Coordinates of C-alpha atoms in Angstrom, one line a residue:
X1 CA 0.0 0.0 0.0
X2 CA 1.2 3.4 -0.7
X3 CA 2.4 5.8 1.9
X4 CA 2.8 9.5 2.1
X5 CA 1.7 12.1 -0.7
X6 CA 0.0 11.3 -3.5
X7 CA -0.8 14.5 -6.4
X8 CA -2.8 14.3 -9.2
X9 CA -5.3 16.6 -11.4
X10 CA -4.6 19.2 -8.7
X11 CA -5.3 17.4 -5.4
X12 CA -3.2 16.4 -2.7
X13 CA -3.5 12.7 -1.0
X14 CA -2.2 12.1 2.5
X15 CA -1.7 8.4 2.9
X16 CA -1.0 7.1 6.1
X17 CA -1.6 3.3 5.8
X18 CA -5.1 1.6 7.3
X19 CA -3.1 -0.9 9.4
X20 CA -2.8 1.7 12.2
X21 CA 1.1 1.8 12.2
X22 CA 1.7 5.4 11.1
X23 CA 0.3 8.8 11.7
X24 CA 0.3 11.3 8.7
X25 CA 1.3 14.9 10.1
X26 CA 0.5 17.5 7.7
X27 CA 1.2 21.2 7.4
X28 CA -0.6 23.1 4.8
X29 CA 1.2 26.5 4.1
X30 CA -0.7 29.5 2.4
X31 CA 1.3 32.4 0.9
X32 CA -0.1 35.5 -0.4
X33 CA 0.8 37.5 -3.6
X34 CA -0.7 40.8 -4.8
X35 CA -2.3 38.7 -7.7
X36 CA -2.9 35.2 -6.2
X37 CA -2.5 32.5 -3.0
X38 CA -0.2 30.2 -3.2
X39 CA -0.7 26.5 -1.1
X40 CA 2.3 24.2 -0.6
X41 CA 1.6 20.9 1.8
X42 CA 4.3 18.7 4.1
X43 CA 3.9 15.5 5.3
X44 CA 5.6 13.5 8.0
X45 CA 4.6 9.6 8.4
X46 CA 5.5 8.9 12.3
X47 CA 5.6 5.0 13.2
X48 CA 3.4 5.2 15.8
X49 CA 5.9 2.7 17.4
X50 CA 7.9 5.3 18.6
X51 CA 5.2 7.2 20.5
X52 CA 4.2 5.7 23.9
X53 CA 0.3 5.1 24.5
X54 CA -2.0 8.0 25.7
X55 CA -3.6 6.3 29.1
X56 CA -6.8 8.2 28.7
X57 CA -7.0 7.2 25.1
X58 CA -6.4 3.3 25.7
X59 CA -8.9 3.6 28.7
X60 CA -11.4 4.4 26.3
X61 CA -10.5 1.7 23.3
X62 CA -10.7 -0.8 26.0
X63 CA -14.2 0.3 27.2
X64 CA -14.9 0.4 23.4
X65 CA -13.4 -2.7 22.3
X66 CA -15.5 -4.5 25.0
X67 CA -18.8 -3.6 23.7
X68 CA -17.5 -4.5 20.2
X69 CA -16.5 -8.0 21.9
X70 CA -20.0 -8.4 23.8
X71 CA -21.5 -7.7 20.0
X72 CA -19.5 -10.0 18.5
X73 CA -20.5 -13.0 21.1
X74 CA -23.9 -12.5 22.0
X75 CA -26.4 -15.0 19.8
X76 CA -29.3 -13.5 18.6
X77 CA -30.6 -15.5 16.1
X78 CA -30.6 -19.3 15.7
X79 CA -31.9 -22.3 14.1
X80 CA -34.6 -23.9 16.1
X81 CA -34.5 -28.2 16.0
X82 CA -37.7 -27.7 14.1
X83 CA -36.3 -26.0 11.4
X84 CA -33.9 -28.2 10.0
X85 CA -35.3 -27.3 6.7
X86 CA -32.5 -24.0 7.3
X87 CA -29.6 -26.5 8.0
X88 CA -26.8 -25.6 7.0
X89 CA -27.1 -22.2 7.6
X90 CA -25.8 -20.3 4.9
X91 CA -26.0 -16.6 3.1
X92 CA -23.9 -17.8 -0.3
X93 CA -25.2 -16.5 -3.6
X94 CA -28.0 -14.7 -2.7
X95 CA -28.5 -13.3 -6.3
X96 CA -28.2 -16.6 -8.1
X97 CA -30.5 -19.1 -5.1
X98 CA -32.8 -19.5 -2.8
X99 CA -30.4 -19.4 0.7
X100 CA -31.1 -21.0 3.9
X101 CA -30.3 -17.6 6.0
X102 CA -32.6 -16.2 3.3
X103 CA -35.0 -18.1 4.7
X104 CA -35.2 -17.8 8.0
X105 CA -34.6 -14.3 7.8
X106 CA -37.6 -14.1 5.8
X107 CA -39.5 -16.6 7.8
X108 CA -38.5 -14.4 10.9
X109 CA -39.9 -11.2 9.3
X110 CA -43.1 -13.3 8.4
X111 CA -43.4 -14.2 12.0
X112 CA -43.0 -10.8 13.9
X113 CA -45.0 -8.9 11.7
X114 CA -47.7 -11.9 11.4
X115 CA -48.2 -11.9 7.6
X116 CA -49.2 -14.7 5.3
X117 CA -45.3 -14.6 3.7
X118 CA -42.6 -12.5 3.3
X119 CA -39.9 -12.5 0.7
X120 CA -36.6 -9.6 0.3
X121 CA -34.4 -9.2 -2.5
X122 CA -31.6 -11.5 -2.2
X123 CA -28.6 -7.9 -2.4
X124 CA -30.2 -7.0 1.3
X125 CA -28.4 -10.0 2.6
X126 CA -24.8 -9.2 2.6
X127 CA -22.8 -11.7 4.9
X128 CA -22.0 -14.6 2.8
X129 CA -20.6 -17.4 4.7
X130 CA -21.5 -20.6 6.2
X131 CA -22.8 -20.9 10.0
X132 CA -21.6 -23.8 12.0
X133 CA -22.8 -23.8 14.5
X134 CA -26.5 -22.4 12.9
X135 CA -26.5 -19.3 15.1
X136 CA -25.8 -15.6 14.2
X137 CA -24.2 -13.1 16.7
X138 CA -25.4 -9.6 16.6
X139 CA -22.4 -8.1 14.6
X140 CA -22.9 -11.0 12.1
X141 CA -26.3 -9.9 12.4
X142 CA -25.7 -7.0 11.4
X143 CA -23.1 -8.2 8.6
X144 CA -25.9 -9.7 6.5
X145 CA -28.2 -6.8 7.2
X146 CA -26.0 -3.8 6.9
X147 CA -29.0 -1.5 5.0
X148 CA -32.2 -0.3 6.4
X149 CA -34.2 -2.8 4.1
X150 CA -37.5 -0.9 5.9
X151 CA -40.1 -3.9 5.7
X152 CA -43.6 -3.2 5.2
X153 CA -46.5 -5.1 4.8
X154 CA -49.1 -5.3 1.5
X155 CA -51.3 -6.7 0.0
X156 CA -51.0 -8.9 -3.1
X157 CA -53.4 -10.9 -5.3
X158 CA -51.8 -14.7 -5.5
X159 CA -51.2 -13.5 -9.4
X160 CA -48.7 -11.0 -8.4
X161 CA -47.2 -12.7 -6.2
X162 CA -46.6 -15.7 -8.3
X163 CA -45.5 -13.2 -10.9
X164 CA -43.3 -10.9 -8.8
X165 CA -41.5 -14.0 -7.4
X166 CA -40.7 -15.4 -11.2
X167 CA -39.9 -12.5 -12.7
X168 CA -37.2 -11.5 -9.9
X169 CA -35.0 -15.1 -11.0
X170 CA -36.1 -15.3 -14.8
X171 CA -36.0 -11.7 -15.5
X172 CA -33.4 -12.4 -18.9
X173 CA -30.7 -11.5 -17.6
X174 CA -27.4 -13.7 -17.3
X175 CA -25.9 -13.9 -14.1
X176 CA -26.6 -12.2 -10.8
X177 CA -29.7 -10.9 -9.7
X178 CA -29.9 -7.8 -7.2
X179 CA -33.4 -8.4 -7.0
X180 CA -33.6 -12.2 -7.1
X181 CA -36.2 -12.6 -3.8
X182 CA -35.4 -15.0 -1.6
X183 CA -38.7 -16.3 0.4
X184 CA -40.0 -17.4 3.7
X185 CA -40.8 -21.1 4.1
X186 CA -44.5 -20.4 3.7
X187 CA -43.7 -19.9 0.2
X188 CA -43.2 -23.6 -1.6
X189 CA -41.7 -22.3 -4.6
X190 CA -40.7 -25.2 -8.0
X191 CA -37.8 -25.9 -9.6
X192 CA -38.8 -23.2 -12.7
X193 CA -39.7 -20.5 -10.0
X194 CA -43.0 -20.9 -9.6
X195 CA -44.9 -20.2 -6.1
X196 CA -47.4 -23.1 -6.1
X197 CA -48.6 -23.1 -2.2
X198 CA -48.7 -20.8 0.4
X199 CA -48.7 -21.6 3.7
X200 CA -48.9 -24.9 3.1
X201 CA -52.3 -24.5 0.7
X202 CA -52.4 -24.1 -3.0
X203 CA -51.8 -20.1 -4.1
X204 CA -55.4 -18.8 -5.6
X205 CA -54.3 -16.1 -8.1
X206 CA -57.3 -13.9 -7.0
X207 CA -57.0 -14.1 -3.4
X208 CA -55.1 -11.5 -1.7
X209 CA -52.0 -12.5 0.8
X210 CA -50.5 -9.9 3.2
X211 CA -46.9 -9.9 2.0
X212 CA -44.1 -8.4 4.3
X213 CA -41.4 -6.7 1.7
X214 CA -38.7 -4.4 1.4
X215 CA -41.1 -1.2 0.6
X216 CA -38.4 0.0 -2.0
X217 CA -39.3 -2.8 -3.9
X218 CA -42.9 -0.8 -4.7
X219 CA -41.2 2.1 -5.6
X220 CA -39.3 0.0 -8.2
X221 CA -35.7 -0.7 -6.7
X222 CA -34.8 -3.9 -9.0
X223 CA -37.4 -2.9 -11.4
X224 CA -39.9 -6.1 -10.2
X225 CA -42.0 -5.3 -12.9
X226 CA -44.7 -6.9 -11.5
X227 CA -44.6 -5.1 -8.1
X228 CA -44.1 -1.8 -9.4
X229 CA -47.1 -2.4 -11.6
X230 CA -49.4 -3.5 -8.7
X231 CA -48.2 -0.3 -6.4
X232 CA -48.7 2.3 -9.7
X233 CA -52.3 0.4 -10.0
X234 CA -53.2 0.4 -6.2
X235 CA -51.7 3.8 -4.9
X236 CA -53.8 4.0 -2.7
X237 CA -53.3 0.8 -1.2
X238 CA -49.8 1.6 -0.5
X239 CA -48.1 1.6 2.5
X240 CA -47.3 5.1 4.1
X241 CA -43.4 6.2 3.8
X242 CA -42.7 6.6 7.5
X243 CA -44.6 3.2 7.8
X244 CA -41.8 0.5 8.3
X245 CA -39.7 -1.7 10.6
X246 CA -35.9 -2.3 9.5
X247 CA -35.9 -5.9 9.0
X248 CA -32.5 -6.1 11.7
X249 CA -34.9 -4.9 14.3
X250 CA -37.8 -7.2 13.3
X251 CA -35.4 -10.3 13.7
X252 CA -34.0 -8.8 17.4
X253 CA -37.4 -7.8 18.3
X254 CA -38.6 -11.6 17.2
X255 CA -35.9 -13.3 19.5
X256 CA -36.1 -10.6 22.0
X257 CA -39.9 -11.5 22.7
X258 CA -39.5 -15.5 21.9
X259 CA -36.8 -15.3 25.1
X260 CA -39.7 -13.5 27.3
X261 CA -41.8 -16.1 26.3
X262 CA -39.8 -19.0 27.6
X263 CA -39.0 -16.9 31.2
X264 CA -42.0 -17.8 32.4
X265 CA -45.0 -15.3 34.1
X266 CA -45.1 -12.3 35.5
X267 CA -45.5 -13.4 38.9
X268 CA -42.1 -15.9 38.6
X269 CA -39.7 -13.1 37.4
X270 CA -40.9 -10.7 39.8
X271 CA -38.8 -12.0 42.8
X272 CA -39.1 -9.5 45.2
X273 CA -42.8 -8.5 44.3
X274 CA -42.7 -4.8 44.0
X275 CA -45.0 -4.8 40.9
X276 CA -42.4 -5.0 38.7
X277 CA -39.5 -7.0 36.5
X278 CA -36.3 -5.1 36.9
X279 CA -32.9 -5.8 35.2
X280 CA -31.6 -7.3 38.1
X281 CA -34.7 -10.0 38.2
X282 CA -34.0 -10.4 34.4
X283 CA -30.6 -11.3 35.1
X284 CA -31.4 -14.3 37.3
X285 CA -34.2 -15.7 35.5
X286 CA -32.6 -15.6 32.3
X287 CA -28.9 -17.4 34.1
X288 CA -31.5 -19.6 35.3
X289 CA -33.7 -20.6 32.4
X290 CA -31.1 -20.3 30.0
X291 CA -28.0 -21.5 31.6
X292 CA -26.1 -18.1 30.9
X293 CA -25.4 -14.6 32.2
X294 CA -27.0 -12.1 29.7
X295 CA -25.3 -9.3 28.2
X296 CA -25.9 -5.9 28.7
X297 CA -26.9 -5.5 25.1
X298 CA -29.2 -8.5 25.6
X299 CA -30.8 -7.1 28.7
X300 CA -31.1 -3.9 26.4
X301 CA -33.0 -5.3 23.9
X302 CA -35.3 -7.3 26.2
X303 CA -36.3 -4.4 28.2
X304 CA -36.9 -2.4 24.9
X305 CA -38.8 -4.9 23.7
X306 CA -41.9 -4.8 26.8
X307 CA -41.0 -1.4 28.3
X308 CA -43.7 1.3 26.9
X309 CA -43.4 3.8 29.7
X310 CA -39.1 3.7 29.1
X311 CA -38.9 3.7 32.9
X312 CA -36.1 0.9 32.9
X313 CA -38.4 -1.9 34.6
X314 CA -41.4 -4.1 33.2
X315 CA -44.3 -3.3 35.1
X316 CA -47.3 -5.5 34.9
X317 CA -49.5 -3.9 33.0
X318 CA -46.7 -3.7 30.0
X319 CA -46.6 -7.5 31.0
X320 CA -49.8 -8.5 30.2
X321 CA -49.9 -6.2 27.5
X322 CA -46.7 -7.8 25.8
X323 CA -48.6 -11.2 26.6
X324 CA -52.1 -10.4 25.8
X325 CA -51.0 -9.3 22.3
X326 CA -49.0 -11.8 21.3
X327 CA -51.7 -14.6 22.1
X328 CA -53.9 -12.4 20.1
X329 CA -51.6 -12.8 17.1
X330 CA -51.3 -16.1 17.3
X331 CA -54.6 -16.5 17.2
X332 CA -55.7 -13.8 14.3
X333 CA -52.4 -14.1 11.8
X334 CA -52.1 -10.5 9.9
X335 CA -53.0 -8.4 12.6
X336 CA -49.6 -7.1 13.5
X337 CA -46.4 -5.2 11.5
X338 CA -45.8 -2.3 9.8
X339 CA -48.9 -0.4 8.9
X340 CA -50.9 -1.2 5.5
X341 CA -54.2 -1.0 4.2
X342 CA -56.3 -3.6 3.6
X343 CA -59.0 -4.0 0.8
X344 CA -61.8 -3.0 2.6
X345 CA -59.4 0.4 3.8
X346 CA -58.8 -0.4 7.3
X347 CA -55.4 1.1 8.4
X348 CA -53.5 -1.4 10.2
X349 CA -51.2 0.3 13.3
X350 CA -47.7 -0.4 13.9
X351 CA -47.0 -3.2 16.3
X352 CA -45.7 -2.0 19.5
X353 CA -42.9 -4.3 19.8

């Protein structure tokens, strides 16, 4: 790699090095004429070698680099034993295949916003590797998701979704596919690209299927013809701009609220029976039902997750509310998510977790 000063069509590169070795100290001098101003620039590379360590400064790398190590260890998203459908876990190819991490992030999008499907262009996802074991850390997380990818929810006739899905991996063009969607596992899709069943049950072209998507799909990012031609034709059916969930927080949000599930009730995590859960309680019930200390980014994101009044503690009311809702959606599958219309015009609200 090149070091130093670099000139060219009248501009002046500084170069230190991006291994962190050297420091670049540069001087620009400006010099006045009657007529004009002159600009001359010096450069000294200094091995950082040679300079001892600011205390101050490696106090605060080392609180730094400890939140980057909690990041890089904490699991947030796994394969459940049920799901061996997703094994191996993988994000290779995205724009050429079907991938298994496509699919269960889809399938975990589906799930938190309680839609009939899902399906995201396959350039969102980002990471490609291989996960062994079938798990996902935060930063890896955050490795395959690195853009907004604001997923809403709409409403599609079985046509265009059959269409939209086809056309997105036989679109004539040779090679890879920005927009080739990778789908949930609701979506049985053939060996020519063809959706045949959703959710387990043959696809009716004229019934209509709340879809959770990438909402820049509807404004014609990767030209899905078929998509763009629904949203021009059913304007009004879109969802509103400021209407979406980054699909990174619906898959923390999804395993943030699975976890609160499996704690147990109200009444059990509440140890010292003050009304409500606080961090500490968390703490113990999770070492206990989970067989491992949480992290302060995990304890983070569960508290997010059930805390409306962003007092710090769960009281019971956000308790019930938290469980109240999500027995609802269970029951009633669409009822949750980033806010759409349905045919009939009712405005669905954004889910509060």
């Amino acid at each position: 790699e090149r070091r130093g000063v670099v000139e060219g069509g009248g501009c002046v590169v500084v170069k230190a090095g991006s291994d962190c070795m050297n420091a670049a100290v540069t001087d620009v001098y400006f010099e006045e004429t009657s007529t004009d101003v002159s600009v001359s620039v010096s450069v000294d590379i200094e091995n950082l070698d040679d300079i001892p360590p600011d205390p101050q400064v490696e106090q605060l790398v080392d609180q730094h680099m400890e939140v980057v190590k909690l990041l890089a260890e904490e699991v947030v998203c796994s394969v459940l034993p049920s799901q061996t459908h997703i094994l191996p876990l993988e994000s290779m190819h995205n724009r050429l295949r079907q991938s298994t991490l496509g699919t269960l992030i889809t399938s975990t999008c589906r799930d938190e916003l309680r839609t009939d499907c899902c399906f995201i262009n396959g350039a969102s996802i980002k990471g490609g590797r291989q996960y062994d074991p079938p798990c996902l850390t935060f930063m890896q997380l955050q490795d395959e998701l690195p853009f907004p990818t604001k997923m809403v929810v709409a409403y599609l006739s079985g046509s265009v979704l059959r269409s939209a899905v086809h056309f997105s991996r036989t679109d004539g063009k040779d090679g890879e596919r920005r927009g080739y969607l990778q789908c949930c596992d609701a979506l049985t899709v053939d060996k020519d690209h063809i959706v045949t069943h959703v959710g387990g049950q043959p696809l009716h072209p004229d019934k209509i299927y709340m879809v959770a998507m990438p909402r820049n799909l509807l404004s014609g990012f990767c030209n899905i013809t078929p998509l763009v031609e629904w949203a021009a034709a059913k304007a009004n059916s879109m969802p509103d701009e400021s209407s979406y969930t980054p699909a990174l927080n619906l898959v923390l949000n999804y395993n943030a609220a699975d976890i609160w599930l499996r704690l147990g009730t109200f009444d059990q995590l509440d140890q010292d029976k003050d009304g409500t859960i606080s961090r500490e309680e968390l703490t113990v019930a999770i070492t206990t039902k989970l067989g491992r200390k949480p992290s302060s980014i995990l304890l983070d994101t569960l508290i997010a997750t059930l805390d409306v009044n962003k007092d710090g503690v769960i009281s019971a009311w956000e308790f019930k509310k938290f469980s109240d809702q999500t027995r609802r959606l269970k029951c009633y599958p669409g009822s949750g998510g980033a806010a759409g219309v349905d045919p009939q015009g009712k405005r669905l609200d954004q889910s509060v977790f």
